Amino acid sequence: MFRNFAPKAIGISAAFDECLALALRHGFKGIDLPLDEPDFSTDPEGYGQRVRNAGLRWGGFGLPLDFRGEEGPYQTGLKKLETQALIAKRAGCTKCYTWIMPAHNTLDYAANFEQHTRRLQPVAQLLAENGIRLAIEFVGPATIRKNFRFPFVHDIDGILELAGAIGHDTGVLFDCFHWFTSGGTRDDITRKLRGKVVYVHVNDARTGRLPHEQIDNERALPGATGVIDIGAFLGGLHETGYDGPVAAEPFLPELAALAPDETAARVAASFKKISL
C-alpha cells in the first residue's frame, strides 16, 4: 500500500504542478490523475512522465460521468468517456472510482440494481478496454438512508454483488468510514475482499456517536479520534495482499480554509498515526 495524494478529497484546489510538488514535499508516494486539468488532454504522456520522474505513481481518477440521473446526460457522458478513458490510458493510469448512492426515493432495490448494472456495465467495459479497472464504493451511514424511501447497496456484500453484476473485473473503492458505519469486521475484509479492492480511503469518525449515528460528511483525519479501528482495517487489507493507493478523505471544511501546503502537511502527519 502507498500513501496517495488526492487533492480534491482534502479540499485542495490547485494546479497539478503545485500538487505534485506538495506530494513530494510531504512524503506521498502517489497522486491522483488530474483529468480536468486544462491542458492535460493535450499531453497526457507528458504528465505521466513527470509523475514517473518524480518517483511517484498514479492513484486513480473519479469517474467523470453522471450515471445516477436522467438518461440524456448519462448517454452524453458515456460518449465523452470514450475520449477521457483513452487520455487516462495514455497517461498510464489504471484505476477509476465512483460511489454508489445508498438509497432512492422512486426506485426500489431491484429497479435501482438493474439501472446501476445497465448503466455501469458499458462504463466498466469501456474502461477495461483501455486497461483501467472500475472501482465502486458503498456508502455506509444509516443517517443517509433514513431520509429516502428505498434503501440500496450500503455494505460489503451489496457492493460485491453489484460489482459482480457489472462485470469487466469491476472492483471496490474501500473506505474505512463506510466499513465502520456498515458494521463491517476485519474478518469481512479477509474473507470477502481478496483481489477486489482497487482504491482505499482512510479517515476517522466523530467521537460521541455510535456507528449508526455517524454522518457521512462529518469525519476526521485518519487516526485523529481512534473511533475507527484503523489497525484492523489496514491489517485486513494487508492480509488480502492489497498494495494500491491509500488516500485520506476526512471531510473537514477547515482543511479547505488553509493554505495548500498546511493542508498537505496535516494530512501527511495523520498518515504517521497509522501503519500502512
PDB file of C-alpha atoms in Angstrom:
ATOM      1  CA  MET A   1       0.000   0.000   0.000  1.00  0.00           C
ATOM      2  CA  PHE A   2       1.185   3.527  -0.647  1.00  0.00           C
ATOM      3  CA  ARG A   3       0.182   6.974   0.586  1.00  0.00           C
ATOM      4  CA  ASN A   4      -1.670   8.657  -2.231  1.00  0.00           C
ATOM      5  CA  PHE A   5      -2.166  12.416  -2.608  1.00  0.00           C
ATOM      6  CA  ALA A   6      -5.782  13.092  -3.625  1.00  0.00           C
ATOM      7  CA  PRO A   7      -6.128  16.909  -3.625  1.00  0.00           C
ATOM      8  CA  LYS A   8      -9.891  17.090  -4.113  1.00  0.00           C
ATOM      9  CA  ALA A   9     -10.527  14.721  -1.197  1.00  0.00           C
ATOM     10  CA  ILE A  10      -8.746  17.098   1.199  1.00  0.00           C
ATOM     11  CA  GLY A  11     -10.072  20.383  -0.172  1.00  0.00           C
ATOM     12  CA  ILE A  12      -7.069  21.448  -2.233  1.00  0.00           C
ATOM     13  CA  SER A  13      -7.827  23.228  -5.477  1.00  0.00           C
ATOM     14  CA  ALA A  14      -4.513  23.895  -7.185  1.00  0.00           C
ATOM     15  CA  ALA A  15      -2.748  23.313 -10.494  1.00  0.00           C
ATOM     16  CA  PHE A  16      -1.184  19.904 -10.982  1.00  0.00           C
ATOM     17  CA  ASP A  17       2.415  21.129 -10.775  1.00  0.00           C
ATOM     18  CA  GLU A  18       1.721  22.583  -7.327  1.00  0.00           C
ATOM     19  CA  CYS A  19       0.003  19.381  -6.237  1.00  0.00           C
ATOM     20  CA  LEU A  20       2.909  17.295  -7.489  1.00  0.00           C
ATOM     21  CA  ALA A  21       5.327  19.477  -5.533  1.00  0.00           C
ATOM     22  CA  LEU A  22       3.175  19.150  -2.404  1.00  0.00           C
ATOM     23  CA  ALA A  23       3.049  15.375  -2.755  1.00  0.00           C
ATOM     24  CA  LEU A  24       6.838  15.193  -2.992  1.00  0.00           C
ATOM     25  CA  ARG A  25       7.458  17.675  -0.172  1.00  0.00           C
ATOM     26  CA  HIS A  26       5.237  15.793   2.254  1.00  0.00           C
ATOM     27  CA  GLY A  27       6.272  12.226   1.512  1.00  0.00           C
ATOM     28  CA  PHE A  28       3.404  10.884  -0.559  1.00  0.00           C
ATOM     29  CA  LYS A  29       4.164   8.072  -2.976  1.00  0.00           C
ATOM     30  CA  GLY A  30       1.314   8.570  -5.445  1.00  0.00           C
ATOM     31  CA  ILE A  31      -1.006  11.230  -6.807  1.00  0.00           C
ATOM     32  CA  ASP A  32      -4.439  11.229  -8.412  1.00  0.00           C
ATOM     33  CA  LEU A  33      -4.824  11.823 -12.133  1.00  0.00           C
ATOM     34  CA  PRO A  34      -5.787  15.449 -12.982  1.00  0.00           C
ATOM     35  CA  LEU A  35      -8.317  14.574 -15.673  1.00  0.00           C
ATOM     36  CA  ASP A  36      -9.849  18.067 -15.600  1.00  0.00           C
ATOM     37  CA  GLU A  37      -6.542  19.975 -15.748  1.00  0.00           C
ATOM     38  CA  PRO A  38      -6.910  22.431 -18.677  1.00  0.00           C
ATOM     39  CA  ASP A  39      -4.008  21.120 -20.767  1.00  0.00           C
ATOM     40  CA  PHE A  40      -3.980  17.530 -19.552  1.00  0.00           C
ATOM     41  CA  SER A  41      -5.806  16.167 -22.590  1.00  0.00           C
ATOM     42  CA  THR A  42      -3.201  17.623 -24.968  1.00  0.00           C
ATOM     43  CA  ASP A  43      -0.220  15.933 -23.329  1.00  0.00           C
ATOM     44  CA  PRO A  44      -1.197  13.035 -21.050  1.00  0.00           C
ATOM     45  CA  GLU A  45       2.071  11.236 -21.795  1.00  0.00           C
ATOM     46  CA  GLY A  46       3.970  14.278 -20.546  1.00  0.00           C
ATOM     47  CA  TYR A  47       2.026  14.266 -17.300  1.00  0.00           C
ATOM     48  CA  GLY A  48       2.709  10.591 -16.850  1.00  0.00           C
ATOM     49  CA  GLN A  49       6.418  11.130 -17.422  1.00  0.00           C
ATOM     50  CA  ARG A  50       6.527  13.930 -14.844  1.00  0.00           C
ATOM     51  CA  VAL A  51       4.947  11.637 -12.274  1.00  0.00           C
ATOM     52  CA  ARG A  52       7.411   8.852 -13.032  1.00  0.00           C
ATOM     53  CA  ASN A  53      10.361  11.273 -12.976  1.00  0.00           C
ATOM     54  CA  ALA A  54       9.236  12.357  -9.511  1.00  0.00           C
ATOM     55  CA  GLY A  55       9.308   8.731  -8.362  1.00  0.00           C
ATOM     56  CA  LEU A  56       5.538   8.644  -7.836  1.00  0.00           C
ATOM     57  CA  ARG A  57       2.696   6.505  -9.148  1.00  0.00           C
ATOM     58  CA  TRP A  58      -0.774   7.359 -10.297  1.00  0.00           C
ATOM     59  CA  GLY A  59      -3.514   6.753  -7.768  1.00  0.00           C
ATOM     60  CA  GLY A  60      -6.709   6.959  -9.790  1.00  0.00           C
ATOM     61  CA  PHE A  61      -9.377   9.339 -11.053  1.00  0.00           C
ATOM     62  CA  GLY A  62     -13.019   9.934 -10.311  1.00  0.00           C
ATOM     63  CA  LEU A  63     -15.490   8.701 -12.895  1.00  0.00           C
ATOM     64  CA  PRO A  64     -16.434  11.830 -14.887  1.00  0.00           C
ATOM     65  CA  LEU A  65     -19.918  10.632 -15.710  1.00  0.00           C
ATOM     66  CA  ASP A  66     -23.409  11.246 -14.319  1.00  0.00           C
ATOM     67  CA  PHE A  67     -24.935   7.756 -14.184  1.00  0.00           C
ATOM     68  CA  ARG A  68     -27.388   8.472 -11.348  1.00  0.00           C
ATOM     69  CA  GLY A  69     -29.759  10.896 -13.044  1.00  0.00           C
ATOM     70  CA  GLU A  70     -31.533  11.294 -16.366  1.00  0.00           C
ATOM     71  CA  GLU A  71     -30.768   9.153 -19.405  1.00  0.00           C
ATOM     72  CA  GLY A  72     -29.756  12.081 -21.628  1.00  0.00           C
ATOM     73  CA  PRO A  73     -26.813  13.322 -19.550  1.00  0.00           C
ATOM     74  CA  TYR A  74     -25.745   9.724 -18.970  1.00  0.00           C
ATOM     75  CA  GLN A  75     -25.565   8.972 -22.698  1.00  0.00           C
ATOM     76  CA  THR A  76     -23.697  12.220 -23.363  1.00  0.00           C
ATOM     77  CA  GLY A  77     -21.238  11.426 -20.610  1.00  0.00           C
ATOM     78  CA  LEU A  78     -20.734   7.879 -21.841  1.00  0.00           C
ATOM     79  CA  LYS A  79     -19.762   9.163 -25.277  1.00  0.00           C
ATOM     80  CA  LYS A  80     -17.342  11.657 -23.736  1.00  0.00           C
ATOM     81  CA  LEU A  81     -15.854   8.928 -21.565  1.00  0.00           C
ATOM     82  CA  GLU A  82     -14.545   7.170 -24.672  1.00  0.00           C
ATOM     83  CA  THR A  83     -12.108  10.043 -25.173  1.00  0.00           C
ATOM     84  CA  GLN A  84     -11.367  10.508 -21.467  1.00  0.00           C
ATOM     85  CA  ALA A  85     -10.539   6.843 -20.946  1.00  0.00           C
ATOM     86  CA  LEU A  86      -8.095   6.893 -23.841  1.00  0.00           C
ATOM     87  CA  ILE A  87      -6.423  10.004 -22.385  1.00  0.00           C
ATOM     88  CA  ALA A  88      -6.085   8.336 -18.987  1.00  0.00           C
ATOM     89  CA  LYS A  89      -4.607   5.260 -20.661  1.00  0.00           C
ATOM     90  CA  ARG A  90      -2.061   7.406 -22.476  1.00  0.00           C
ATOM     91  CA  ALA A  91      -1.043   8.926 -19.135  1.00  0.00           C
ATOM     92  CA  GLY A  92      -0.593   5.441 -17.680  1.00  0.00           C
ATOM     93  CA  CYS A  93      -3.386   5.465 -15.094  1.00  0.00           C
ATOM     94  CA  THR A  94      -5.170   2.156 -14.444  1.00  0.00           C
ATOM     95  CA  LYS A  95      -7.785   2.967 -11.774  1.00  0.00           C
ATOM     96  CA  CYS A  96     -11.104   4.828 -11.909  1.00  0.00           C
ATOM     97  CA  TYR A  97     -13.510   5.153  -8.993  1.00  0.00           C
ATOM     98  CA  THR A  98     -17.017   6.286  -8.135  1.00  0.00           C
ATOM     99  CA  TRP A  99     -19.528   5.985  -5.274  1.00  0.00           C
ATOM    100  CA  ILE A 100     -22.950   4.402  -5.101  1.00  0.00           C
ATOM    101  CA  MET A 101     -25.854   6.308  -3.571  1.00  0.00           C
ATOM    102  CA  PRO A 102     -27.230   4.024  -0.824  1.00  0.00           C
ATOM    103  CA  ALA A 103     -30.911   4.893  -1.256  1.00  0.00           C
ATOM    104  CA  HIS A 104     -33.508   6.228  -3.681  1.00  0.00           C
ATOM    105  CA  ASN A 105     -36.927   7.836  -3.458  1.00  0.00           C
ATOM    106  CA  THR A 106     -38.528   6.318  -6.561  1.00  0.00           C
ATOM    107  CA  LEU A 107     -36.587   3.145  -7.428  1.00  0.00           C
ATOM    108  CA  ASP A 108     -36.878   0.129  -5.156  1.00  0.00           C
ATOM    109  CA  TYR A 109     -33.817  -2.089  -4.609  1.00  0.00           C
ATOM    110  CA  ALA A 110     -34.393  -4.330  -7.625  1.00  0.00           C
ATOM    111  CA  ALA A 111     -35.099  -1.464 -10.038  1.00  0.00           C
ATOM    112  CA  ASN A 112     -32.136   0.521  -8.737  1.00  0.00           C
ATOM    113  CA  PHE A 113     -29.867  -2.512  -9.038  1.00  0.00           C
ATOM    114  CA  GLU A 114     -30.994  -3.016 -12.629  1.00  0.00           C
ATOM    115  CA  GLN A 115     -30.353   0.621 -13.527  1.00  0.00           C
ATOM    116  CA  HIS A 116     -26.898   0.655 -11.957  1.00  0.00           C
ATOM    117  CA  THR A 117     -25.969  -2.580 -13.692  1.00  0.00           C
ATOM    118  CA  ARG A 118     -27.257  -1.425 -17.064  1.00  0.00           C
ATOM    119  CA  ARG A 119     -25.519   1.916 -16.893  1.00  0.00           C
ATOM    120  CA  LEU A 120     -22.228   0.839 -15.357  1.00  0.00           C
ATOM    121  CA  GLN A 121     -21.645  -2.249 -17.500  1.00  0.00           C
ATOM    122  CA  PRO A 122     -20.700  -0.210 -20.606  1.00  0.00           C
ATOM    123  CA  VAL A 123     -18.653   2.120 -18.409  1.00  0.00           C
ATOM    124  CA  ALA A 124     -16.652  -0.758 -16.937  1.00  0.00           C
ATOM    125  CA  GLN A 125     -16.234  -2.339 -20.366  1.00  0.00           C
ATOM    126  CA  LEU A 126     -15.011   0.899 -21.943  1.00  0.00           C
ATOM    127  CA  LEU A 127     -12.541   1.450 -19.119  1.00  0.00           C
ATOM    128  CA  ALA A 128     -11.352  -2.164 -19.243  1.00  0.00           C
ATOM    129  CA  GLU A 129     -10.703  -1.840 -22.966  1.00  0.00           C
ATOM    130  CA  ASN A 130      -8.256   0.925 -22.032  1.00  0.00           C
ATOM    131  CA  GLY A 131      -6.585  -1.050 -19.263  1.00  0.00           C
ATOM    132  CA  ILE A 132      -8.454   0.763 -16.491  1.00  0.00           C
ATOM    133  CA  ARG A 133     -10.294  -1.000 -13.668  1.00  0.00           C
ATOM    134  CA  LEU A 134     -13.508   0.493 -12.302  1.00  0.00           C
ATOM    135  CA  ALA A 135     -13.927   0.656  -8.522  1.00  0.00           C
ATOM    136  CA  ILE A 136     -17.310   1.288  -6.892  1.00  0.00           C
ATOM    137  CA  GLU A 137     -17.742   2.481  -3.306  1.00  0.00           C
ATOM    138  CA  PHE A 138     -20.573   1.661  -0.933  1.00  0.00           C
ATOM    139  CA  VAL A 139     -21.753   4.410   1.438  1.00  0.00           C
ATOM    140  CA  GLY A 140     -22.465   3.086   4.923  1.00  0.00           C
ATOM    141  CA  PRO A 141     -24.170   5.625   7.229  1.00  0.00           C
ATOM    142  CA  ALA A 142     -27.749   4.830   8.207  1.00  0.00           C
ATOM    143  CA  THR A 143     -28.308   8.572   8.627  1.00  0.00           C
ATOM    144  CA  ILE A 144     -28.413   8.882   4.831  1.00  0.00           C
ATOM    145  CA  ARG A 145     -30.784   6.001   4.163  1.00  0.00           C
ATOM    146  CA  LYS A 146     -33.364   7.168   6.691  1.00  0.00           C
ATOM    147  CA  ASN A 147     -34.148  10.200   4.521  1.00  0.00           C
ATOM    148  CA  PHE A 148     -35.159   8.119   1.492  1.00  0.00           C
ATOM    149  CA  ARG A 149     -37.979   5.726   0.705  1.00  0.00           C
ATOM    150  CA  PHE A 150     -35.931   2.801  -0.614  1.00  0.00           C
ATOM    151  CA  PRO A 151     -32.552   1.623   0.740  1.00  0.00           C
ATOM    152  CA  PHE A 152     -29.880   0.416  -1.658  1.00  0.00           C
ATOM    153  CA  VAL A 153     -26.360  -1.061  -1.572  1.00  0.00           C
ATOM    154  CA  HIS A 154     -24.593   0.079   1.617  1.00  0.00           C
ATOM    155  CA  ASP A 155     -22.232  -2.694   2.747  1.00  0.00           C
ATOM    156  CA  ILE A 156     -19.552  -5.132   1.560  1.00  0.00           C
ATOM    157  CA  ASP A 157     -21.954  -7.871   0.472  1.00  0.00           C
ATOM    158  CA  GLY A 158     -24.091  -5.458  -1.503  1.00  0.00           C
ATOM    159  CA  ILE A 159     -21.187  -3.798  -3.290  1.00  0.00           C
ATOM    160  CA  LEU A 160     -19.668  -7.142  -4.228  1.00  0.00           C
ATOM    161  CA  GLU A 161     -22.980  -8.318  -5.666  1.00  0.00           C
ATOM    162  CA  LEU A 162     -23.273  -5.147  -7.725  1.00  0.00           C
ATOM    163  CA  ALA A 163     -19.651  -5.325  -8.885  1.00  0.00           C
ATOM    164  CA  GLY A 164     -20.199  -8.912  -9.969  1.00  0.00           C
ATOM    165  CA  ALA A 165     -23.303  -7.972 -11.936  1.00  0.00           C
ATOM    166  CA  ILE A 166     -21.454  -5.127 -13.674  1.00  0.00           C
ATOM    167  CA  GLY A 167     -18.596  -7.440 -14.579  1.00  0.00           C
ATOM    168  CA  HIS A 168     -15.445  -6.499 -16.501  1.00  0.00           C
ATOM    169  CA  ASP A 169     -13.395  -7.013 -13.318  1.00  0.00           C
ATOM    170  CA  THR A 170     -15.180  -4.203 -11.500  1.00  0.00           C
ATOM    171  CA  GLY A 171     -13.745  -3.863  -8.009  1.00  0.00           C
ATOM    172  CA  VAL A 172     -14.250  -1.876  -4.832  1.00  0.00           C
ATOM    173  CA  LEU A 173     -13.225   1.521  -3.556  1.00  0.00           C
ATOM    174  CA  PHE A 174     -12.991   0.626   0.117  1.00  0.00           C
ATOM    175  CA  ASP A 175     -13.461   3.401   2.686  1.00  0.00           C
ATOM    176  CA  CYS A 176     -12.830   2.702   6.380  1.00  0.00           C
ATOM    177  CA  PHE A 177     -15.611   5.117   7.441  1.00  0.00           C
ATOM    178  CA  HIS A 178     -18.171   3.198   5.398  1.00  0.00           C
ATOM    179  CA  TRP A 179     -16.753  -0.114   6.619  1.00  0.00           C
ATOM    180  CA  PHE A 180     -17.177   1.110  10.209  1.00  0.00           C
ATOM    181  CA  THR A 181     -20.659   2.588   9.789  1.00  0.00           C
ATOM    182  CA  SER A 182     -21.950  -0.503   7.979  1.00  0.00           C
ATOM    183  CA  GLY A 183     -20.877  -2.777  10.834  1.00  0.00           C
ATOM    184  CA  GLY A 184     -18.005  -4.354   8.945  1.00  0.00           C
ATOM    185  CA  THR A 185     -15.342  -6.502  10.601  1.00  0.00           C
ATOM    186  CA  ARG A 186     -11.761  -7.463   9.850  1.00  0.00           C
ATOM    187  CA  ASP A 187     -12.991 -10.941   9.029  1.00  0.00           C
ATOM    188  CA  ASP A 188     -15.273  -9.461   6.356  1.00  0.00           C
ATOM    189  CA  ILE A 189     -12.216  -7.929   4.714  1.00  0.00           C
ATOM    190  CA  THR A 190     -10.022 -11.008   4.784  1.00  0.00           C
ATOM    191  CA  ARG A 191     -12.765 -13.436   3.712  1.00  0.00           C
ATOM    192  CA  LYS A 192     -14.511 -11.383   1.050  1.00  0.00           C
ATOM    193  CA  LEU A 193     -12.228  -8.768  -0.457  1.00  0.00           C
ATOM    194  CA  ARG A 194      -9.120 -10.553  -1.671  1.00  0.00           C
ATOM    195  CA  GLY A 195      -8.427  -9.298  -5.174  1.00  0.00           C
ATOM    196  CA  LYS A 196     -11.450  -6.996  -5.076  1.00  0.00           C
ATOM    197  CA  VAL A 197     -10.057  -3.742  -3.640  1.00  0.00           C
ATOM    198  CA  VAL A 198      -8.825  -1.203  -6.202  1.00  0.00           C
ATOM    199  CA  TYR A 199      -8.538   2.022  -4.192  1.00  0.00           C
ATOM    200  CA  VAL A 200      -8.746   2.873  -0.475  1.00  0.00           C
ATOM    201  CA  HIS A 201      -9.935   5.864   1.578  1.00  0.00           C
ATOM    202  CA  VAL A 202      -8.874   6.351   5.199  1.00  0.00           C
ATOM    203  CA  ASN A 203     -10.278   8.743   7.768  1.00  0.00           C
ATOM    204  CA  ASP A 204     -11.753   8.607  11.267  1.00  0.00           C
ATOM    205  CA  ALA A 205     -15.214   9.024  12.785  1.00  0.00           C
ATOM    206  CA  ARG A 206     -16.520  11.627  15.219  1.00  0.00           C
ATOM    207  CA  THR A 207     -16.481  10.887  18.943  1.00  0.00           C
ATOM    208  CA  GLY A 208     -19.711  10.574  20.893  1.00  0.00           C
ATOM    209  CA  ARG A 209     -21.570   8.843  18.070  1.00  0.00           C
ATOM    210  CA  LEU A 210     -22.338   5.178  17.566  1.00  0.00           C
ATOM    211  CA  PRO A 211     -21.775   3.744  14.081  1.00  0.00           C
ATOM    212  CA  HIS A 212     -25.432   4.172  13.100  1.00  0.00           C
ATOM    213  CA  GLU A 213     -25.332   7.804  14.290  1.00  0.00           C
ATOM    214  CA  GLN A 214     -22.366   8.887  12.189  1.00  0.00           C
ATOM    215  CA  ILE A 215     -22.948  11.469   9.450  1.00  0.00           C
ATOM    216  CA  ASP A 216     -21.298  10.956   6.078  1.00  0.00           C
ATOM    217  CA  ASN A 217     -19.732  14.384   5.585  1.00  0.00           C
ATOM    218  CA  GLU A 218     -18.632  14.777   9.208  1.00  0.00           C
ATOM    219  CA  ARG A 219     -15.443  12.819   9.714  1.00  0.00           C
ATOM    220  CA  ALA A 220     -11.868  13.341  10.918  1.00  0.00           C
ATOM    221  CA  LEU A 221      -8.319  12.776   9.730  1.00  0.00           C
ATOM    222  CA  PRO A 222      -7.004   9.196   9.910  1.00  0.00           C
ATOM    223  CA  GLY A 223      -6.108   8.250  13.463  1.00  0.00           C
ATOM    224  CA  ALA A 224      -7.392  11.539  14.912  1.00  0.00           C
ATOM    225  CA  THR A 225     -10.102  10.197  17.220  1.00  0.00           C
ATOM    226  CA  GLY A 226      -9.470   6.460  17.461  1.00  0.00           C
ATOM    227  CA  VAL A 227     -13.161   5.727  16.935  1.00  0.00           C
ATOM    228  CA  ILE A 228     -12.414   3.592  13.892  1.00  0.00           C
ATOM    229  CA  ASP A 229     -10.108   0.608  14.420  1.00  0.00           C
ATOM    230  CA  ILE A 230      -7.808   1.571  11.579  1.00  0.00           C
ATOM    231  CA  GLY A 231      -5.351  -1.143  12.620  1.00  0.00           C
ATOM    232  CA  ALA A 232      -7.938  -3.851  11.974  1.00  0.00           C
ATOM    233  CA  PHE A 233      -8.956  -2.211   8.705  1.00  0.00           C
ATOM    234  CA  LEU A 234      -5.434  -1.915   7.308  1.00  0.00           C
ATOM    235  CA  GLY A 235      -4.385  -5.243   8.809  1.00  0.00           C
ATOM    236  CA  GLY A 236      -7.220  -6.942   6.973  1.00  0.00           C
ATOM    237  CA  LEU A 237      -6.196  -5.271   3.737  1.00  0.00           C
ATOM    238  CA  HIS A 238      -2.612  -6.438   4.259  1.00  0.00           C
ATOM    239  CA  GLU A 239      -3.878  -9.990   4.571  1.00  0.00           C
ATOM    240  CA  THR A 240      -5.705  -9.707   1.256  1.00  0.00           C
ATOM    241  CA  GLY A 241      -2.476  -8.634  -0.439  1.00  0.00           C
ATOM    242  CA  TYR A 242      -3.714  -5.161  -1.334  1.00  0.00           C
ATOM    243  CA  ASP A 243      -0.807  -2.964  -2.466  1.00  0.00           C
ATOM    244  CA  GLY A 244      -2.570   0.006  -4.093  1.00  0.00           C
ATOM    245  CA  PRO A 245      -3.247   3.658  -3.269  1.00  0.00           C
ATOM    246  CA  VAL A 246      -4.485   4.819   0.130  1.00  0.00           C
ATOM    247  CA  ALA A 247      -5.865   8.372   0.209  1.00  0.00           C
ATOM    248  CA  ALA A 248      -7.274  10.468   3.053  1.00  0.00           C
ATOM    249  CA  GLU A 249     -10.881  11.634   2.757  1.00  0.00           C
ATOM    250  CA  PRO A 250     -11.665  13.352   6.087  1.00  0.00           C
ATOM    251  CA  PHE A 251     -14.436  15.784   5.053  1.00  0.00           C
ATOM    252  CA  LEU A 252     -13.022  18.579   7.204  1.00  0.00           C
ATOM    253  CA  PRO A 253     -14.120  22.043   5.996  1.00  0.00           C
ATOM    254  CA  GLU A 254     -11.300  23.665   7.943  1.00  0.00           C
ATOM    255  CA  LEU A 255      -8.727  21.994   5.700  1.00  0.00           C
ATOM    256  CA  ALA A 256     -10.042  23.864   2.658  1.00  0.00           C
ATOM    257  CA  ALA A 257      -9.571  27.139   4.542  1.00  0.00           C
ATOM    258  CA  LEU A 258      -5.834  26.508   4.987  1.00  0.00           C
ATOM    259  CA  ALA A 259      -3.031  27.166   2.547  1.00  0.00           C
ATOM    260  CA  PRO A 260      -2.452  24.054   0.412  1.00  0.00           C
ATOM    261  CA  ASP A 261       0.941  23.403   1.989  1.00  0.00           C
ATOM    262  CA  GLU A 262      -0.536  23.395   5.502  1.00  0.00           C
ATOM    263  CA  THR A 263      -3.362  21.103   4.426  1.00  0.00           C
ATOM    264  CA  ALA A 264      -0.917  18.666   2.846  1.00  0.00           C
ATOM    265  CA  ALA A 265       1.275  18.805   5.958  1.00  0.00           C
ATOM    266  CA  ARG A 266      -1.639  17.980   8.266  1.00  0.00           C
ATOM    267  CA  VAL A 267      -2.763  15.084   6.103  1.00  0.00           C
ATOM    268  CA  ALA A 268       0.786  13.752   5.861  1.00  0.00           C
ATOM    269  CA  ALA A 269       1.102  13.956   9.655  1.00  0.00           C
ATOM    270  CA  SER A 270      -2.109  11.965  10.044  1.00  0.00           C
ATOM    271  CA  PHE A 271      -0.642   9.130   7.990  1.00  0.00           C
ATOM    272  CA  LYS A 272       2.134   8.823  10.579  1.00  0.00           C
ATOM    273  CA  LYS A 273      -0.518   7.803  13.114  1.00  0.00           C
ATOM    274  CA  ILE A 274      -1.483   4.765  11.079  1.00  0.00           C
ATOM    275  CA  SER A 275       0.675   1.971   9.701  1.00  0.00           C
ATOM    276  CA  LEU A 276       0.414   1.175   6.018  1.00  0.00           C
TER     277      LEU A 276
END
